[in-house]
Amino acid sequence: MGTVTEIDTAAFIQGPENRPKPTIAEAHSIPLIDLSGPIDDLVREIGSACGEWGFFQVINHGLPKEAHRKIESAAKEFFARPAEEKRRVRRDEVKVLGYYDTEHTKNVRDWKEVFDFTVDDPTLVPASSDPDDSQVATWTNQWPENLPGFRY
């Protein structure tokens, strides 16, 4: 027999007041954002989708289907790995890119895992939100070992 895992509901379950309350009319289709459209329309559509849904699907992005398939396969392989292996590339306050699984929404831990990376490696960003601060921070990607298809 398998082992039983107990879940700390206070840590993982949103209170009823914070749970989504979709109606059938609201939840029948995910917003589609067509990247081939005019920039002003894109900005408005993305803002609307984020505000109303919190996510959207992108179409006409120019990524070939084979590349999309490879990315999806590599992501599935990475996220199926044991937690201790994924945590070797965990992001923190110094290494801001990499794996993360302890994000919170309204003080409740989210049931998700993410892996953040940048296309330009390293990436230079402002060190603070102060417009008079000329300091820059350097963000560098972390990549998992033994998963060559995961790195772009």
PDB file of C-alpha atoms in Angstrom:
ATOM      1  CA  MET A   1       0.000   0.000   0.000  1.00  0.00           C
ATOM      2  CA  GLY A   2       1.102   3.578  -0.672  1.00  0.00           C
ATOM      3  CA  THR A   3       1.704   6.171   1.986  1.00  0.00           C
ATOM      4  CA  VAL A   4      -0.905   8.724   2.937  1.00  0.00           C
ATOM      5  CA  THR A   5       0.143  12.357   2.663  1.00  0.00           C
ATOM      6  CA  GLU A   6      -1.510  14.864   4.957  1.00  0.00           C
ATOM      7  CA  ILE A   7      -2.110  18.361   3.622  1.00  0.00           C
ATOM      8  CA  ASP A   8      -2.037  21.411   5.843  1.00  0.00           C
ATOM      9  CA  THR A   9      -5.278  22.945   4.615  1.00  0.00           C
ATOM     10  CA  ALA A  10      -4.524  26.278   6.300  1.00  0.00           C
ATOM     11  CA  ALA A  11      -1.352  26.533   4.193  1.00  0.00           C
ATOM     12  CA  PHE A  12      -2.813  25.424   0.867  1.00  0.00           C
ATOM     13  CA  ILE A  13      -6.570  26.025   0.756  1.00  0.00           C
ATOM     14  CA  GLN A  14      -7.900  29.509   0.009  1.00  0.00           C
ATOM     15  CA  GLY A  15     -10.704  30.660   2.253  1.00  0.00           C
ATOM     16  CA  PRO A  16     -14.156  30.775   0.606  1.00  0.00           C
ATOM     17  CA  GLU A  17     -13.991  34.582   0.381  1.00  0.00           C
ATOM     18  CA  ASN A  18     -10.815  34.335  -1.775  1.00  0.00           C
ATOM     19  CA  ARG A  19     -11.872  31.497  -4.071  1.00  0.00           C
ATOM     20  CA  PRO A  20     -12.837  32.259  -7.677  1.00  0.00           C
ATOM     21  CA  LYS A  21     -16.551  32.488  -8.291  1.00  0.00           C
ATOM     22  CA  PRO A  22     -16.841  31.924 -12.044  1.00  0.00           C
ATOM     23  CA  THR A  23     -20.162  31.560 -13.710  1.00  0.00           C
ATOM     24  CA  ILE A  24     -20.672  29.357 -16.729  1.00  0.00           C
ATOM     25  CA  ALA A  25     -20.817  32.446 -18.931  1.00  0.00           C
ATOM     26  CA  GLU A  26     -17.441  33.659 -17.634  1.00  0.00           C
ATOM     27  CA  ALA A  27     -15.597  30.353 -17.715  1.00  0.00           C
ATOM     28  CA  HIS A  28     -16.406  28.928 -21.136  1.00  0.00           C
ATOM     29  CA  SER A  29     -13.336  30.204 -23.027  1.00  0.00           C
ATOM     30  CA  ILE A  30      -9.840  31.376 -22.147  1.00  0.00           C
ATOM     31  CA  PRO A  31      -8.904  34.779 -23.638  1.00  0.00           C
ATOM     32  CA  LEU A  32      -6.895  34.465 -26.874  1.00  0.00           C
ATOM     33  CA  ILE A  33      -4.345  37.182 -27.607  1.00  0.00           C
ATOM     34  CA  ASP A  34      -3.354  37.427 -31.277  1.00  0.00           C
ATOM     35  CA  LEU A  35       0.191  38.794 -31.394  1.00  0.00           C
ATOM     36  CA  SER A  36      -0.147  39.717 -35.068  1.00  0.00           C
ATOM     37  CA  GLY A  37      -2.549  42.541 -34.197  1.00  0.00           C
ATOM     38  CA  PRO A  38      -1.824  46.253 -33.689  1.00  0.00           C
ATOM     39  CA  ILE A  39       0.185  47.080 -30.535  1.00  0.00           C
ATOM     40  CA  ASP A  40      -2.537  49.311 -29.062  1.00  0.00           C
ATOM     41  CA  ASP A  41      -5.057  46.457 -29.329  1.00  0.00           C
ATOM     42  CA  LEU A  42      -2.560  44.020 -27.799  1.00  0.00           C
ATOM     43  CA  VAL A  43      -1.952  46.245 -24.788  1.00  0.00           C
ATOM     44  CA  ARG A  44      -5.681  46.663 -24.191  1.00  0.00           C
ATOM     45  CA  GLU A  45      -6.445  42.937 -24.694  1.00  0.00           C
ATOM     46  CA  ILE A  46      -3.607  41.783 -22.426  1.00  0.00           C
ATOM     47  CA  GLY A  47      -4.630  44.240 -19.719  1.00  0.00           C
ATOM     48  CA  SER A  48      -8.227  43.082 -19.933  1.00  0.00           C
ATOM     49  CA  ALA A  49      -7.316  39.373 -19.879  1.00  0.00           C
ATOM     50  CA  CYS A  50      -4.997  39.847 -16.894  1.00  0.00           C
ATOM     51  CA  GLY A  51      -7.561  41.892 -14.989  1.00  0.00           C
ATOM     52  CA  GLU A  52     -10.511  39.605 -15.658  1.00  0.00           C
ATOM     53  CA  TRP A  53      -8.847  36.187 -15.836  1.00  0.00           C
ATOM     54  CA  GLY A  54      -5.268  36.419 -14.595  1.00  0.00           C
ATOM     55  CA  PHE A  55      -3.971  34.545 -17.647  1.00  0.00           C
ATOM     56  CA  PHE A  56      -4.450  34.166 -21.400  1.00  0.00           C
ATOM     57  CA  GLN A  57      -3.379  32.096 -24.399  1.00  0.00           C
ATOM     58  CA  VAL A  58      -1.181  33.596 -27.112  1.00  0.00           C
ATOM     59  CA  ILE A  59      -1.666  32.809 -30.806  1.00  0.00           C
ATOM     60  CA  ASN A  60       0.263  33.873 -33.924  1.00  0.00           C
ATOM     61  CA  HIS A  61       3.478  34.183 -31.908  1.00  0.00           C
ATOM     62  CA  GLY A  62       5.712  32.839 -34.681  1.00  0.00           C
ATOM     63  CA  LEU A  63       7.115  29.910 -32.677  1.00  0.00           C
ATOM     64  CA  PRO A  64       7.267  26.818 -34.908  1.00  0.00           C
ATOM     65  CA  LYS A  65       5.174  23.843 -33.720  1.00  0.00           C
ATOM     66  CA  GLU A  66       8.274  21.630 -33.395  1.00  0.00           C
ATOM     67  CA  ALA A  67       9.942  24.162 -31.081  1.00  0.00           C
ATOM     68  CA  HIS A  68       6.751  24.379 -29.019  1.00  0.00           C
ATOM     69  CA  ARG A  69       6.659  20.578 -28.744  1.00  0.00           C
ATOM     70  CA  LYS A  70      10.298  20.429 -27.586  1.00  0.00           C
ATOM     71  CA  ILE A  71       9.745  23.157 -24.975  1.00  0.00           C
ATOM     72  CA  GLU A  72       6.656  21.417 -23.615  1.00  0.00           C
ATOM     73  CA  SER A  73       8.458  18.053 -23.477  1.00  0.00           C
ATOM     74  CA  ALA A  74      11.482  19.521 -21.653  1.00  0.00           C
ATOM     75  CA  ALA A  75       9.231  21.338 -19.163  1.00  0.00           C
ATOM     76  CA  LYS A  76       7.264  18.153 -18.415  1.00  0.00           C
ATOM     77  CA  GLU A  77      10.516  16.275 -17.879  1.00  0.00           C
ATOM     78  CA  PHE A  78      11.900  18.944 -15.525  1.00  0.00           C
ATOM     79  CA  PHE A  79       8.740  19.311 -13.413  1.00  0.00           C
ATOM     80  CA  ALA A  80       8.412  15.503 -13.102  1.00  0.00           C
ATOM     81  CA  ARG A  81      11.828  15.313 -11.413  1.00  0.00           C
ATOM     82  CA  PRO A  82      12.142  14.871  -7.632  1.00  0.00           C
ATOM     83  CA  ALA A  83      11.749  18.033  -5.541  1.00  0.00           C
ATOM     84  CA  GLU A  84      15.334  17.899  -4.238  1.00  0.00           C
ATOM     85  CA  GLU A  85      16.664  17.907  -7.813  1.00  0.00           C
ATOM     86  CA  LYS A  86      14.499  20.874  -8.855  1.00  0.00           C
ATOM     87  CA  ARG A  87      15.494  22.772  -5.720  1.00  0.00           C
ATOM     88  CA  ARG A  88      19.163  22.656  -6.762  1.00  0.00           C
ATOM     89  CA  VAL A  89      18.273  25.491  -9.166  1.00  0.00           C
ATOM     90  CA  ARG A  90      15.936  27.253  -6.738  1.00  0.00           C
ATOM     91  CA  ARG A  91      15.652  31.023  -7.016  1.00  0.00           C
ATOM     92  CA  ASP A  92      16.233  33.211  -3.970  1.00  0.00           C
ATOM     93  CA  GLU A  93      16.966  36.844  -3.123  1.00  0.00           C
ATOM     94  CA  VAL A  94      20.388  36.701  -4.813  1.00  0.00           C
ATOM     95  CA  LYS A  95      19.638  34.271  -7.655  1.00  0.00           C
ATOM     96  CA  VAL A  96      16.306  35.682  -8.837  1.00  0.00           C
ATOM     97  CA  LEU A  97      15.917  33.239 -11.751  1.00  0.00           C
ATOM     98  CA  GLY A  98      15.238  29.520 -11.512  1.00  0.00           C
ATOM     99  CA  TYR A  99      12.829  27.116  -9.820  1.00  0.00           C
ATOM    100  CA  TYR A 100      10.270  28.239  -7.242  1.00  0.00           C
ATOM    101  CA  ASP A 101       7.448  26.391  -5.501  1.00  0.00           C
ATOM    102  CA  THR A 102       6.542  28.501  -2.463  1.00  0.00           C
ATOM    103  CA  GLU A 103       4.659  31.454  -3.911  1.00  0.00           C
ATOM    104  CA  HIS A 104       1.722  32.801  -1.900  1.00  0.00           C
ATOM    105  CA  THR A 105      -1.556  34.471  -2.831  1.00  0.00           C
ATOM    106  CA  LYS A 106      -3.451  36.196  -0.025  1.00  0.00           C
ATOM    107  CA  ASN A 107      -1.137  34.546   2.532  1.00  0.00           C
ATOM    108  CA  VAL A 108      -1.921  31.038   1.254  1.00  0.00           C
ATOM    109  CA  ARG A 109       0.685  28.962  -0.551  1.00  0.00           C
ATOM    110  CA  ASP A 110      -0.090  28.486  -4.257  1.00  0.00           C
ATOM    111  CA  TRP A 111      -0.333  24.985  -5.709  1.00  0.00           C
ATOM    112  CA  LYS A 112       2.133  25.622  -8.500  1.00  0.00           C
ATOM    113  CA  GLU A 113       5.748  25.364  -9.521  1.00  0.00           C
ATOM    114  CA  VAL A 114       7.532  27.863 -11.775  1.00  0.00           C
ATOM    115  CA  PHE A 115      10.856  28.150 -13.528  1.00  0.00           C
ATOM    116  CA  ASP A 116      11.918  31.695 -14.431  1.00  0.00           C
ATOM    117  CA  PHE A 117      14.655  32.474 -16.956  1.00  0.00           C
ATOM    118  CA  THR A 118      15.620  35.269 -19.340  1.00  0.00           C
ATOM    119  CA  VAL A 119      16.450  35.086 -23.019  1.00  0.00           C
ATOM    120  CA  ASP A 120      19.349  37.536 -22.650  1.00  0.00           C
ATOM    121  CA  ASP A 121      21.813  35.870 -20.283  1.00  0.00           C
ATOM    122  CA  PRO A 122      22.998  37.724 -18.336  1.00  0.00           C
ATOM    123  CA  THR A 123      20.285  40.375 -18.138  1.00  0.00           C
ATOM    124  CA  LEU A 124      20.978  43.812 -16.662  1.00  0.00           C
ATOM    125  CA  VAL A 125      18.093  45.438 -14.767  1.00  0.00           C
ATOM    126  CA  PRO A 126      17.772  48.538 -12.567  1.00  0.00           C
ATOM    127  CA  ALA A 127      18.886  47.728  -9.010  1.00  0.00           C
ATOM    128  CA  SER A 128      15.909  49.610  -7.546  1.00  0.00           C
ATOM    129  CA  SER A 129      12.725  51.383  -8.545  1.00  0.00           C
ATOM    130  CA  ASP A 130      14.295  54.744  -7.681  1.00  0.00           C
ATOM    131  CA  PRO A 131      14.679  56.689 -10.975  1.00  0.00           C
ATOM    132  CA  ASP A 132      17.774  58.473  -9.572  1.00  0.00           C
ATOM    133  CA  ASP A 133      19.529  55.178  -8.792  1.00  0.00           C
ATOM    134  CA  SER A 134      22.022  54.405 -11.586  1.00  0.00           C
ATOM    135  CA  GLN A 135      23.000  51.016 -10.128  1.00  0.00           C
ATOM    136  CA  VAL A 136      22.204  47.886 -12.126  1.00  0.00           C
ATOM    137  CA  ALA A 137      21.710  44.294 -11.056  1.00  0.00           C
ATOM    138  CA  THR A 138      22.808  41.316 -13.131  1.00  0.00           C
ATOM    139  CA  TRP A 139      20.389  38.410 -13.464  1.00  0.00           C
ATOM    140  CA  THR A 140      21.897  35.114 -14.606  1.00  0.00           C
ATOM    141  CA  ASN A 141      20.002  31.961 -15.557  1.00  0.00           C
ATOM    142  CA  GLN A 142      20.364  28.733 -13.620  1.00  0.00           C
ATOM    143  CA  TRP A 143      19.916  25.464 -15.500  1.00  0.00           C
ATOM    144  CA  PRO A 144      19.235  21.966 -14.170  1.00  0.00           C
ATOM    145  CA  GLU A 145      21.962  19.341 -14.550  1.00  0.00           C
ATOM    146  CA  ASN A 146      21.456  16.319 -16.809  1.00  0.00           C
ATOM    147  CA  LEU A 147      18.612  17.913 -18.765  1.00  0.00           C
ATOM    148  CA  PRO A 148      20.252  19.377 -21.892  1.00  0.00           C
ATOM    149  CA  GLY A 149      16.946  19.850 -23.760  1.00  0.00           C
ATOM    150  CA  PHE A 150      15.699  22.181 -21.042  1.00  0.00           C
ATOM    151  CA  ARG A 151      18.210  24.926 -21.787  1.00  0.00           C
ATOM    152  CA  TYR A 152      17.300  27.088 -24.781  1.00  0.00           C
TER     153      TYR A 152
END
